[in-house]
């Protein structure tokens, strides 16, 4: 049996491990964060994402940890309703909760935390631990995220560029606000464009809020302190609809996360020799698509299928890339269109555009 190493235990690496586990294929997964570090944002999962997850986890367990959204309501920043749309099976869940569920099925002997793995060299085509010792592997599945260092080592000419949008994401406990927003996905847009505030209910007492901003007009520093972020948010949102300004004022900022967004100018091949890329490591998607998680799940499902069907690993990788790349290209295109819309003044944006890319 071939030795499979997976680098990165985000949604793509963990879902890959779950699919391999299901097919009794041996693997080992390496992750640089601490086991209990489940920080992060939340995801919108369209119906397709739920279907792919249901192959590996119990739907009821999933549904207990998040919330189905009923309606998308788009507002101006002053609270005027601009558009409404019913949502069909769109689910929201925190990243921490989904990571925790996906980790449950993985035996502890098959996962190593707190090790940052790197690529040893082109000739050996292998991996190494931080102390330089080699990791034995016949097949390497790289799932180390959008700024993948292994990908950069292999595709040295790639251009990873910063997108003209950053996101501030926060999950807070507040029963009153959770009750007020019901199961709606509320998104407020500044009339001048380039600034939004989204609110989603995760459970009876938890909400996720996020702000998307044009980083040329609204400058924030990745290194800035929580206090500075808080002051900045108060200042930017103080004149907004009272629901937004109240949330911004009353939130705890201890879990706030600032995400700079990146994309590849051109996609790389999804594999080289014995190394294959999945999830954001293969194709960073800008958040406007809301397809990062679903795409990661489809990547791991498809790759597992071909690894089980094909004796020849290269052929399995080739079929995986052939199947997945065209769909990813559509999401990349849609993401760029949604980004352009976001930067325009509100009266020039298309009405009723869901913040989700469908193929
Ligand atoms: C602000 C924001 C909002 C988003 N919203 C949505 C949404 O609504 N819906 C949606 O579907 N998607 C969303 N996404 C995208 C989604 O988060 C990702 O596409 C998805 O989680 C797949 O990620 P991944 O597992 O490929 O990578 P990651 O989640 O980045 O995981 C990579 C893992 O690899 C580990 N790692 C990195 N380097 C190494 C190394 N050298 N050695 C060992 N471990 C390493 C990291 O610690 C991490 O755990 C959003 C992304 C952002 C930034």
mmCIF file of C-alpha atoms and ligand atoms in Angstrom:
data_model
loop_
_atom_site.group_PDB
_atom_site.id
_atom_site.type_symbol
_atom_site.label_atom_id
_atom_site.label_comp_id
_atom_site.label_asym_id
_atom_site.label_seq_id
_atom_site.Cartn_x
_atom_site.Cartn_y
_atom_site.Cartn_z
ATOM 1 C CA UNK A 1 0.000 0.000 0.000
ATOM 2 C CA UNK A 2 1.269 3.488 -0.850
ATOM 3 C CA UNK A 3 2.258 5.841 1.903
ATOM 4 C CA UNK A 4 0.070 8.986 1.829
ATOM 5 C CA UNK A 5 1.055 12.190 3.629
ATOM 6 C CA UNK A 6 -1.420 15.074 3.887
ATOM 7 C CA UNK A 7 -0.047 18.513 4.759
ATOM 8 C CA UNK A 8 -2.549 20.816 6.496
ATOM 9 C CA UNK A 9 -5.600 19.982 8.587
ATOM 10 C CA UNK A 10 -7.993 22.672 7.383
ATOM 11 C CA UNK A 11 -11.291 21.697 5.739
ATOM 12 C CA UNK A 12 -9.616 20.255 2.641
ATOM 13 C CA UNK A 13 -6.986 18.158 4.483
ATOM 14 C CA UNK A 14 -9.437 16.908 7.081
ATOM 15 C CA UNK A 15 -12.120 16.051 4.553
ATOM 16 C CA UNK A 16 -9.488 14.194 2.497
ATOM 17 C CA UNK A 17 -8.510 12.230 5.613
ATOM 18 C CA UNK A 18 -12.190 11.430 6.246
ATOM 19 C CA UNK A 19 -12.716 10.156 2.702
ATOM 20 C CA UNK A 20 -9.541 8.021 2.882
ATOM 21 C CA UNK A 21 -10.615 6.703 6.275
ATOM 22 C CA UNK A 22 -13.966 5.726 4.769
ATOM 23 C CA UNK A 23 -12.198 3.749 2.033
ATOM 24 C CA UNK A 24 -9.740 2.130 4.466
ATOM 25 C CA UNK A 25 -6.796 3.791 2.786
ATOM 26 C CA UNK A 26 -3.915 4.563 5.106
ATOM 27 C CA UNK A 27 -2.555 8.120 5.462
ATOM 28 C CA UNK A 28 -0.981 10.507 7.928
ATOM 29 C CA UNK A 29 -1.946 14.160 8.296
ATOM 30 C CA UNK A 30 0.393 16.926 9.526
ATOM 31 C CA UNK A 31 -0.766 20.263 10.901
ATOM 32 C CA UNK A 32 1.168 23.245 12.179
ATOM 33 C CA UNK A 33 -1.457 24.635 14.571
ATOM 34 C CA UNK A 34 -2.176 23.347 18.050
ATOM 35 C CA UNK A 35 -4.845 20.673 18.326
ATOM 36 C CA UNK A 36 -7.289 22.911 20.193
ATOM 37 C CA UNK A 37 -6.700 26.033 18.180
ATOM 38 C CA UNK A 38 -10.019 26.249 16.378
ATOM 39 C CA UNK A 39 -9.991 29.981 15.758
ATOM 40 C CA UNK A 40 -11.387 31.328 12.546
ATOM 41 C CA UNK A 41 -14.394 32.523 10.739
ATOM 42 C CA UNK A 42 -17.504 30.815 9.459
ATOM 43 C CA UNK A 43 -18.742 29.493 6.188
ATOM 44 C CA UNK A 44 -21.812 29.592 4.069
ATOM 45 C CA UNK A 45 -22.502 26.156 2.727
ATOM 46 C CA UNK A 46 -24.842 25.829 -0.218
ATOM 47 C CA UNK A 47 -26.812 22.587 -0.561
ATOM 48 C CA UNK A 48 -24.086 20.936 -2.622
ATOM 49 C CA UNK A 49 -21.572 21.422 0.219
ATOM 50 C CA UNK A 50 -23.938 19.739 2.668
ATOM 51 C CA UNK A 51 -24.320 16.786 0.299
ATOM 52 C CA UNK A 52 -20.557 16.257 0.055
ATOM 53 C CA UNK A 53 -20.184 16.548 3.813
ATOM 54 C CA UNK A 54 -22.939 14.011 4.380
ATOM 55 C CA UNK A 55 -20.753 11.317 2.741
ATOM 56 C CA UNK A 56 -18.352 11.603 5.681
ATOM 57 C CA UNK A 57 -20.233 13.015 8.653
ATOM 58 C CA UNK A 58 -23.648 12.548 10.156
ATOM 59 C CA UNK A 59 -26.012 15.275 8.910
ATOM 60 C CA UNK A 60 -27.735 15.594 12.300
ATOM 61 C CA UNK A 61 -24.401 16.240 14.011
ATOM 62 C CA UNK A 62 -23.711 18.913 11.418
ATOM 63 C CA UNK A 63 -27.132 20.539 11.719
ATOM 64 C CA UNK A 64 -26.802 20.847 15.507
ATOM 65 C CA UNK A 65 -23.696 22.995 15.086
ATOM 66 C CA UNK A 66 -24.960 25.610 12.654
ATOM 67 C CA UNK A 67 -28.061 27.171 11.210
ATOM 68 C CA UNK A 68 -30.121 27.182 8.006
ATOM 69 C CA UNK A 69 -30.715 30.634 6.590
ATOM 70 C CA UNK A 70 -34.157 31.528 5.250
ATOM 71 C CA UNK A 71 -33.787 34.821 3.509
ATOM 72 C CA UNK A 72 -31.063 37.078 2.138
ATOM 73 C CA UNK A 73 -31.834 40.751 2.740
ATOM 74 C CA UNK A 74 -29.701 43.451 1.216
ATOM 75 C CA UNK A 75 -29.761 46.890 2.884
ATOM 76 C CA UNK A 76 -28.126 50.223 2.328
ATOM 77 C CA UNK A 77 -25.856 51.256 5.186
ATOM 78 C CA UNK A 78 -28.650 53.417 6.562
ATOM 79 C CA UNK A 79 -31.018 50.452 6.753
ATOM 80 C CA UNK A 80 -33.155 50.824 3.616
ATOM 81 C CA UNK A 81 -34.114 47.436 2.143
ATOM 82 C CA UNK A 82 -32.718 47.156 -1.368
ATOM 83 C CA UNK A 83 -33.471 43.563 -2.272
ATOM 84 C CA UNK A 84 -34.660 40.311 -0.745
ATOM 85 C CA UNK A 85 -34.258 36.725 -1.850
ATOM 86 C CA UNK A 86 -35.409 33.432 -0.334
ATOM 87 C CA UNK A 87 -32.556 31.056 0.323
ATOM 88 C CA UNK A 88 -32.779 27.407 -0.463
ATOM 89 C CA UNK A 89 -30.806 25.169 1.918
ATOM 90 C CA UNK A 90 -27.985 27.579 2.654
ATOM 91 C CA UNK A 91 -26.319 26.597 5.910
ATOM 92 C CA UNK A 92 -23.937 28.601 8.073
ATOM 93 C CA UNK A 93 -21.408 27.081 10.462
ATOM 94 C CA UNK A 94 -18.300 28.298 12.259
ATOM 95 C CA UNK A 95 -14.957 27.046 10.982
ATOM 96 C CA UNK A 96 -14.083 25.798 14.468
ATOM 97 C CA UNK A 97 -17.235 23.664 14.681
ATOM 98 C CA UNK A 98 -16.708 22.121 11.246
ATOM 99 C CA UNK A 99 -13.035 21.382 11.953
ATOM 100 C CA UNK A 100 -14.006 19.742 15.247
ATOM 101 C CA UNK A 101 -16.626 17.502 13.584
ATOM 102 C CA UNK A 102 -14.245 16.489 10.794
ATOM 103 C CA UNK A 103 -11.510 15.644 13.308
ATOM 104 C CA UNK A 104 -13.719 13.237 15.261
ATOM 105 C CA UNK A 105 -13.345 10.400 12.724
ATOM 106 C CA UNK A 106 -9.554 10.605 12.539
ATOM 107 C CA UNK A 107 -7.612 8.323 14.908
ATOM 108 C CA UNK A 108 -5.126 10.347 16.976
ATOM 109 C CA UNK A 109 -2.297 8.099 15.731
ATOM 110 C CA UNK A 110 -2.895 9.447 12.201
ATOM 111 C CA UNK A 111 -2.569 13.150 12.943
ATOM 112 C CA UNK A 112 0.446 15.148 14.104
ATOM 113 C CA UNK A 113 -0.066 18.709 15.364
ATOM 114 C CA UNK A 114 2.374 21.569 15.862
ATOM 115 C CA UNK A 115 4.700 20.601 13.037
ATOM 116 C CA UNK A 116 5.275 22.956 10.138
ATOM 117 C CA UNK A 117 6.155 20.713 7.235
ATOM 118 C CA UNK A 118 8.212 21.825 4.279
ATOM 119 C CA UNK A 119 9.210 20.513 0.917
ATOM 120 C CA UNK A 120 12.630 18.859 1.012
ATOM 121 C CA UNK A 121 13.832 19.237 -2.564
ATOM 122 C CA UNK A 122 12.759 18.856 -6.140
ATOM 123 C CA UNK A 123 14.878 15.750 -6.694
ATOM 124 C CA UNK A 124 13.713 13.778 -3.736
ATOM 125 C CA UNK A 125 10.178 15.128 -4.090
ATOM 126 C CA UNK A 126 9.636 14.620 -0.391
ATOM 127 C CA UNK A 127 8.648 16.348 2.810
ATOM 128 C CA UNK A 128 10.562 17.176 5.924
ATOM 129 C CA UNK A 129 9.923 18.031 9.555
ATOM 130 C CA UNK A 130 11.095 21.371 10.971
ATOM 131 C CA UNK A 131 14.249 19.641 12.319
ATOM 132 C CA UNK A 132 15.159 18.605 8.757
ATOM 133 C CA UNK A 133 14.375 14.895 9.104
ATOM 134 C CA UNK A 134 12.566 13.301 6.184
ATOM 135 C CA UNK A 135 8.953 12.171 6.159
ATOM 136 C CA UNK A 136 8.436 9.003 4.204
ATOM 137 C CA UNK A 137 5.711 9.319 1.635
ATOM 138 C CA UNK A 138 4.881 7.951 -1.801
ATOM 139 C CA UNK A 139 1.993 10.342 -2.371
ATOM 140 C CA UNK A 140 1.876 13.893 -0.992
ATOM 141 C CA UNK A 141 -1.458 15.666 -0.732
ATOM 142 C CA UNK A 142 -0.893 19.361 -0.169
ATOM 143 C CA UNK A 143 -3.715 21.197 1.632
ATOM 144 C CA UNK A 144 -1.807 23.982 3.356
ATOM 145 C CA UNK A 145 -4.073 26.839 2.277
ATOM 146 C CA UNK A 146 -4.127 29.781 -0.111
ATOM 147 C CA UNK A 147 -0.578 30.940 0.670
ATOM 148 C CA UNK A 148 0.810 27.415 0.321
ATOM 149 C CA UNK A 149 4.557 27.439 0.817
ATOM 150 C CA UNK A 150 4.949 24.023 -0.765
ATOM 151 C CA UNK A 151 3.167 25.265 -3.893
ATOM 152 C CA UNK A 152 5.500 28.253 -4.066
ATOM 153 C CA UNK A 153 8.510 25.922 -3.770
ATOM 154 C CA UNK A 154 7.280 23.827 -6.666
ATOM 155 C CA UNK A 155 5.824 26.508 -8.928
ATOM 156 C CA UNK A 156 8.421 29.203 -8.359
ATOM 157 C CA UNK A 157 7.051 31.512 -11.076
ATOM 158 C CA UNK A 158 3.519 31.703 -9.732
ATOM 159 C CA UNK A 159 2.106 35.154 -9.033
ATOM 160 C CA UNK A 160 0.006 35.306 -5.892
ATOM 161 C CA UNK A 161 -1.544 38.732 -5.717
ATOM 162 C CA UNK A 162 -3.332 40.574 -3.025
ATOM 163 C CA UNK A 163 -7.031 41.149 -3.791
ATOM 164 C CA UNK A 164 -8.555 44.630 -3.379
ATOM 165 C CA UNK A 165 -10.658 43.413 -0.497
ATOM 166 C CA UNK A 166 -10.013 42.431 3.108
ATOM 167 C CA UNK A 167 -12.386 40.887 5.610
ATOM 168 C CA UNK A 168 -12.875 41.372 9.293
ATOM 169 C CA UNK A 169 -14.703 38.408 10.823
ATOM 170 C CA UNK A 170 -16.034 37.973 14.326
ATOM 171 C CA UNK A 171 -18.182 35.470 16.195
ATOM 172 C CA UNK A 172 -19.929 36.824 19.276
ATOM 173 C CA UNK A 173 -22.381 35.610 21.913
ATOM 174 C CA UNK A 174 -25.509 37.741 22.114
ATOM 175 C CA UNK A 175 -28.948 36.194 22.596
ATOM 176 C CA UNK A 176 -30.902 39.401 21.973
ATOM 177 C CA UNK A 177 -29.277 40.139 18.660
ATOM 178 C CA UNK A 178 -29.526 36.473 17.597
ATOM 179 C CA UNK A 179 -33.294 36.636 18.283
ATOM 180 C CA UNK A 180 -33.634 39.917 16.384
ATOM 181 C CA UNK A 181 -32.020 38.746 13.188
ATOM 182 C CA UNK A 182 -34.016 35.474 13.137
ATOM 183 C CA UNK A 183 -32.725 33.223 10.369
ATOM 184 C CA UNK A 184 -32.030 35.977 7.916
ATOM 185 C CA UNK A 185 -28.746 36.688 6.245
ATOM 186 C CA UNK A 186 -28.541 40.476 6.495
ATOM 187 C CA UNK A 187 -26.011 42.391 4.487
ATOM 188 C CA UNK A 188 -25.594 46.177 4.664
ATOM 189 C CA UNK A 189 -23.828 48.079 1.864
ATOM 190 C CA UNK A 190 -22.327 51.545 1.917
ATOM 191 C CA UNK A 191 -23.883 53.773 -0.766
ATOM 192 C CA UNK A 192 -20.432 54.586 -2.148
ATOM 193 C CA UNK A 193 -19.527 50.876 -2.509
ATOM 194 C CA UNK A 194 -16.453 49.089 -1.203
ATOM 195 C CA UNK A 195 -17.762 48.505 2.317
ATOM 196 C CA UNK A 196 -20.278 45.981 3.623
ATOM 197 C CA UNK A 197 -21.377 44.503 6.906
ATOM 198 C CA UNK A 198 -22.924 41.003 7.012
ATOM 199 C CA UNK A 199 -24.780 39.392 9.921
ATOM 200 C CA UNK A 200 -25.657 35.708 10.244
ATOM 201 C CA UNK A 201 -27.104 33.699 13.110
ATOM 202 C CA UNK A 202 -25.079 30.612 14.063
ATOM 203 C CA UNK A 203 -27.270 29.487 16.978
ATOM 204 C CA UNK A 204 -29.739 30.865 19.540
ATOM 205 C CA UNK A 205 -27.016 32.822 21.255
ATOM 206 C CA UNK A 206 -24.244 33.193 18.691
ATOM 207 C CA UNK A 207 -23.893 35.417 15.674
ATOM 208 C CA UNK A 208 -21.223 35.766 13.076
ATOM 209 C CA UNK A 209 -20.588 39.195 11.637
ATOM 210 C CA UNK A 210 -18.152 40.199 8.995
ATOM 211 C CA UNK A 211 -17.118 43.327 7.235
ATOM 212 C CA UNK A 212 -15.722 43.423 3.718
ATOM 213 C CA UNK A 213 -13.766 46.493 2.754
ATOM 214 C CA UNK A 214 -11.960 47.905 -0.210
ATOM 215 C CA UNK A 215 -8.429 47.937 1.162
ATOM 216 C CA UNK A 216 -7.451 50.890 -1.008
ATOM 217 C CA UNK A 217 -10.140 53.095 0.526
ATOM 218 C CA UNK A 218 -10.142 51.599 4.024
ATOM 219 C CA UNK A 219 -6.628 50.931 5.206
ATOM 220 C CA UNK A 220 -5.986 48.482 8.006
ATOM 221 C CA UNK A 221 -2.759 46.986 9.092
ATOM 222 C CA UNK A 222 -2.563 43.202 9.507
ATOM 223 C CA UNK A 223 -0.383 43.747 12.558
ATOM 224 C CA UNK A 224 -2.691 46.228 14.274
ATOM 225 C CA UNK A 225 -3.768 45.521 17.837
ATOM 226 C CA UNK A 226 -7.262 44.459 18.867
ATOM 227 C CA UNK A 227 -7.754 47.877 20.497
ATOM 228 C CA UNK A 228 -6.882 49.630 17.236
ATOM 229 C CA UNK A 229 -9.180 47.386 15.215
ATOM 230 C CA UNK A 230 -11.978 48.107 17.658
ATOM 231 C CA UNK A 231 -11.467 51.894 17.461
ATOM 232 C CA UNK A 232 -11.304 51.667 13.688
ATOM 233 C CA UNK A 233 -14.552 49.670 13.485
ATOM 234 C CA UNK A 234 -16.345 52.115 15.826
ATOM 235 C CA UNK A 235 -15.257 55.006 13.653
ATOM 236 C CA UNK A 236 -16.138 53.413 10.297
ATOM 237 C CA UNK A 237 -19.567 52.076 11.328
ATOM 238 C CA UNK A 238 -20.780 54.703 13.780
ATOM 239 C CA UNK A 239 -23.222 56.317 11.345
ATOM 240 C CA UNK A 240 -24.620 53.039 10.018
ATOM 241 C CA UNK A 241 -28.021 51.507 10.738
ATOM 242 C CA UNK A 242 -28.412 51.155 14.555
ATOM 243 C CA UNK A 243 -28.328 47.333 14.319
ATOM 244 C CA UNK A 244 -24.861 47.478 12.759
ATOM 245 C CA UNK A 245 -23.463 50.227 14.975
ATOM 246 C CA UNK A 246 -24.823 48.482 18.094
ATOM 247 C CA UNK A 247 -23.234 45.162 17.120
ATOM 248 C CA UNK A 248 -19.935 46.862 16.374
ATOM 249 C CA UNK A 249 -20.062 48.704 19.714
ATOM 250 C CA UNK A 250 -21.201 45.799 21.877
ATOM 251 C CA UNK A 251 -19.034 43.033 20.435
ATOM 252 C CA UNK A 252 -16.168 41.436 22.209
ATOM 253 C CA UNK A 253 -13.141 41.694 19.923
ATOM 254 C CA UNK A 254 -11.141 38.872 21.413
ATOM 255 C CA UNK A 255 -11.900 36.563 18.454
ATOM 256 C CA UNK A 256 -11.743 39.194 15.713
ATOM 257 C CA UNK A 257 -9.866 38.079 12.662
ATOM 258 C CA UNK A 258 -8.523 40.189 9.835
ATOM 259 C CA UNK A 259 -8.193 38.299 6.551
ATOM 260 C CA UNK A 260 -6.114 39.659 3.726
ATOM 261 C CA UNK A 261 -7.383 37.960 0.560
ATOM 262 C CA UNK A 262 -5.105 36.553 -2.162
ATOM 263 C CA UNK A 263 -5.558 34.982 -5.544
ATOM 264 C CA UNK A 264 -3.303 33.390 -8.128
ATOM 265 C CA UNK A 265 -2.944 35.388 -11.298
ATOM 266 C CA UNK A 266 -3.081 32.088 -13.197
ATOM 267 C CA UNK A 267 -3.824 28.660 -11.764
ATOM 268 C CA UNK A 268 -0.902 26.220 -11.547
ATOM 269 C CA UNK A 269 -1.278 22.588 -12.510
ATOM 270 C CA UNK A 270 -3.023 20.736 -9.672
ATOM 271 C CA UNK A 271 -0.233 18.122 -9.493
ATOM 272 C CA UNK A 272 3.386 17.470 -10.212
ATOM 273 C CA UNK A 273 5.028 14.032 -9.973
ATOM 274 C CA UNK A 274 3.842 12.447 -6.701
ATOM 275 C CA UNK A 275 2.459 15.723 -5.290
ATOM 276 C CA UNK A 276 -1.162 16.837 -5.633
ATOM 277 C CA UNK A 277 -2.856 20.025 -4.421
ATOM 278 C CA UNK A 278 -6.372 20.350 -3.031
ATOM 279 C CA UNK A 279 -8.526 23.153 -1.597
ATOM 280 C CA UNK A 280 -7.111 26.654 -1.329
ATOM 281 C CA UNK A 281 -3.583 25.341 -1.949
ATOM 282 C CA UNK A 282 -4.693 24.356 -5.462
ATOM 283 C CA UNK A 283 -6.957 27.337 -6.083
ATOM 284 C CA UNK A 284 -7.395 30.244 -3.675
ATOM 285 C CA UNK A 285 -10.957 31.525 -4.149
ATOM 286 C CA UNK A 286 -11.958 34.994 -3.104
ATOM 287 C CA UNK A 287 -14.588 34.958 -0.346
ATOM 288 C CA UNK A 288 -17.314 36.535 -2.526
ATOM 289 C CA UNK A 289 -17.840 33.135 -4.116
ATOM 290 C CA UNK A 290 -18.681 31.421 -0.780
ATOM 291 C CA UNK A 291 -17.438 28.289 -2.528
ATOM 292 C CA UNK A 292 -14.128 27.657 -0.752
ATOM 293 C CA UNK A 293 -15.412 24.923 1.526
ATOM 294 C CA UNK A 294 -17.652 23.246 -1.018
ATOM 295 C CA UNK A 295 -14.811 23.242 -3.545
ATOM 296 C CA UNK A 296 -12.431 21.777 -0.960
ATOM 297 C CA UNK A 297 -14.943 18.999 -0.221
ATOM 298 C CA UNK A 298 -15.424 18.255 -3.899
ATOM 299 C CA UNK A 299 -11.655 18.163 -4.443
ATOM 300 C CA UNK A 300 -11.121 15.580 -1.725
ATOM 301 C CA UNK A 301 -14.124 13.525 -2.800
ATOM 302 C CA UNK A 302 -12.984 13.493 -6.447
ATOM 303 C CA UNK A 303 -9.331 12.789 -5.659
ATOM 304 C CA UNK A 304 -10.287 9.881 -3.379
ATOM 305 C CA UNK A 305 -12.532 8.446 -6.072
ATOM 306 C CA UNK A 306 -9.738 8.424 -8.661
ATOM 307 C CA UNK A 307 -7.150 7.130 -6.189
ATOM 308 C CA UNK A 308 -9.416 4.169 -5.510
ATOM 309 C CA UNK A 309 -10.352 3.575 -9.167
ATOM 310 C CA UNK A 310 -6.965 4.046 -10.818
ATOM 311 C CA UNK A 311 -3.897 1.851 -10.232
ATOM 312 C CA UNK A 312 -1.680 4.522 -11.737
ATOM 313 C CA UNK A 313 -1.327 7.536 -9.443
ATOM 314 C CA UNK A 314 -0.469 10.001 -12.222
ATOM 315 C CA UNK A 315 -3.580 8.940 -14.083
ATOM 316 C CA UNK A 316 -5.641 9.483 -10.916
ATOM 317 C CA UNK A 317 -4.159 12.988 -10.536
ATOM 318 C CA UNK A 318 -4.749 13.765 -14.200
ATOM 319 C CA UNK A 319 -8.419 12.776 -13.993
ATOM 320 C CA UNK A 320 -8.833 14.728 -10.756
ATOM 321 C CA UNK A 321 -7.461 17.884 -12.376
ATOM 322 C CA UNK A 322 -9.472 17.399 -15.564
ATOM 323 C CA UNK A 323 -12.680 17.128 -13.571
ATOM 324 C CA UNK A 324 -12.111 19.905 -11.050
ATOM 325 C CA UNK A 325 -10.295 22.677 -12.901
ATOM 326 C CA UNK A 326 -13.079 23.860 -15.251
ATOM 327 C CA UNK A 327 -15.491 24.369 -12.347
ATOM 328 C CA UNK A 328 -12.866 26.236 -10.352
ATOM 329 C CA UNK A 329 -12.256 28.549 -13.328
ATOM 330 C CA UNK A 330 -15.961 29.441 -13.292
ATOM 331 C CA UNK A 331 -15.820 30.331 -9.584
ATOM 332 C CA UNK A 332 -12.699 32.423 -10.125
ATOM 333 C CA UNK A 333 -14.466 34.355 -12.898
ATOM 334 C CA UNK A 334 -17.609 34.795 -10.779
ATOM 335 C CA UNK A 335 -15.511 35.923 -7.815
ATOM 336 C CA UNK A 336 -13.874 38.629 -9.930
ATOM 337 C CA UNK A 337 -17.274 39.822 -11.189
ATOM 338 C CA UNK A 338 -18.620 39.948 -7.607
ATOM 339 C CA UNK A 339 -15.520 41.885 -6.535
ATOM 340 C CA UNK A 340 -16.016 44.456 -9.313
ATOM 341 C CA UNK A 341 -19.654 44.865 -8.269
ATOM 342 C CA UNK A 342 -18.655 45.343 -4.648
ATOM 343 C CA UNK A 343 -16.306 48.197 -5.542
ATOM 344 C CA UNK A 344 -19.034 50.130 -7.421
ATOM 345 C CA UNK A 345 -21.416 52.636 -5.801
ATOM 346 C CA UNK A 346 -24.542 50.845 -4.649
ATOM 347 C CA UNK A 347 -26.868 52.322 -7.297
ATOM 348 C CA UNK A 348 -24.610 50.904 -10.011
ATOM 349 C CA UNK A 349 -24.479 47.394 -8.559
ATOM 350 C CA UNK A 350 -26.783 44.690 -9.856
ATOM 351 C CA UNK A 351 -29.748 44.145 -7.563
ATOM 352 C CA UNK A 352 -30.443 40.880 -5.790
ATOM 353 C CA UNK A 353 -27.042 39.368 -6.411
ATOM 354 C CA UNK A 354 -26.476 36.590 -3.905
ATOM 355 C CA UNK A 355 -22.995 36.516 -2.421
ATOM 356 C CA UNK A 356 -22.512 32.989 -3.738
ATOM 357 C CA UNK A 357 -21.038 31.774 -7.003
ATOM 358 C CA UNK A 358 -22.938 28.981 -8.713
ATOM 359 C CA UNK A 359 -21.384 27.073 -11.563
HETATM 360 C C1 LIG B 1 -12.590 35.777 5.123
HETATM 361 C C2 LIG B 1 -12.908 34.473 4.478
HETATM 362 C C3 LIG B 1 -14.229 34.103 4.409
HETATM 363 C C4 LIG B 1 -14.551 32.894 3.818
HETATM 364 N N1 LIG B 1 -15.868 32.554 3.737
HETATM 365 C C5 LIG B 1 -16.198 31.413 3.132
HETATM 366 C C6 LIG B 1 -17.573 31.023 2.997
HETATM 367 O O1 LIG B 1 -18.501 31.730 3.401
HETATM 368 N N2 LIG B 1 -17.850 29.825 2.392
HETATM 369 C C7 LIG B 1 -16.854 29.041 1.934
HETATM 370 O O2 LIG B 1 -17.168 27.986 1.401
HETATM 371 N N3 LIG B 1 -15.547 29.379 2.036
HETATM 372 C C8 LIG B 1 -15.199 30.541 2.614
HETATM 373 N N4 LIG B 1 -13.890 30.877 2.692
HETATM 374 C C9 LIG B 1 -12.875 29.983 2.124
HETATM 375 C C10 LIG B 1 -12.591 28.826 3.030
HETATM 376 O O3 LIG B 1 -12.168 29.280 4.297
HETATM 377 C C11 LIG B 1 -11.507 27.915 2.446
HETATM 378 O O4 LIG B 1 -11.632 27.870 1.065
HETATM 379 C C12 LIG B 1 -11.699 26.503 2.999
HETATM 380 O O5 LIG B 1 -11.659 26.581 4.395
HETATM 381 C C13 LIG B 1 -10.666 25.490 2.482
HETATM 382 O O6 LIG B 1 -9.477 25.738 3.105
HETATM 383 P P1 LIG B 1 -8.233 24.743 3.085
HETATM 384 O O7 LIG B 1 -8.445 23.616 4.009
HETATM 385 O O8 LIG B 1 -7.888 24.423 1.682
HETATM 386 O O9 LIG B 1 -7.131 25.742 3.649
HETATM 387 P P2 LIG B 1 -7.004 26.354 5.098
HETATM 388 O O10 LIG B 1 -8.309 26.499 5.768
HETATM 389 O O11 LIG B 1 -6.171 27.587 4.945
HETATM 390 O O12 LIG B 1 -6.184 25.253 5.875
HETATM 391 C C14 LIG B 1 -4.811 25.058 5.697
HETATM 392 C C15 LIG B 1 -4.263 24.351 6.919
HETATM 393 O O13 LIG B 1 -2.907 24.011 6.684
HETATM 394 C C16 LIG B 1 -2.131 24.340 7.820
HETATM 395 N N5 LIG B 1 -0.778 24.584 7.337
HETATM 396 C C17 LIG B 1 -0.342 25.582 6.557
HETATM 397 N N6 LIG B 1 0.958 25.428 6.253
HETATM 398 C C18 LIG B 1 1.358 24.284 6.849
HETATM 399 C C19 LIG B 1 2.587 23.578 6.899
HETATM 400 N N7 LIG B 1 3.656 24.025 6.226
HETATM 401 N N8 LIG B 1 2.654 22.439 7.610
HETATM 402 C C20 LIG B 1 1.573 21.980 8.275
HETATM 403 N N9 LIG B 1 0.377 22.597 8.268
HETATM 404 C C21 LIG B 1 0.262 23.740 7.555
HETATM 405 C C22 LIG B 1 -2.830 25.576 8.401
HETATM 406 O O14 LIG B 1 -2.529 25.740 9.755
HETATM 407 C C23 LIG B 1 -4.297 25.239 8.160
HETATM 408 O O15 LIG B 1 -4.859 24.510 9.229
HETATM 409 C C24 LIG B 1 -13.522 32.061 3.280
HETATM 410 C C25 LIG B 1 -12.189 32.441 3.363
HETATM 411 C C26 LIG B 1 -11.883 33.650 3.930
HETATM 412 C C27 LIG B 1 -10.436 34.057 3.975
#
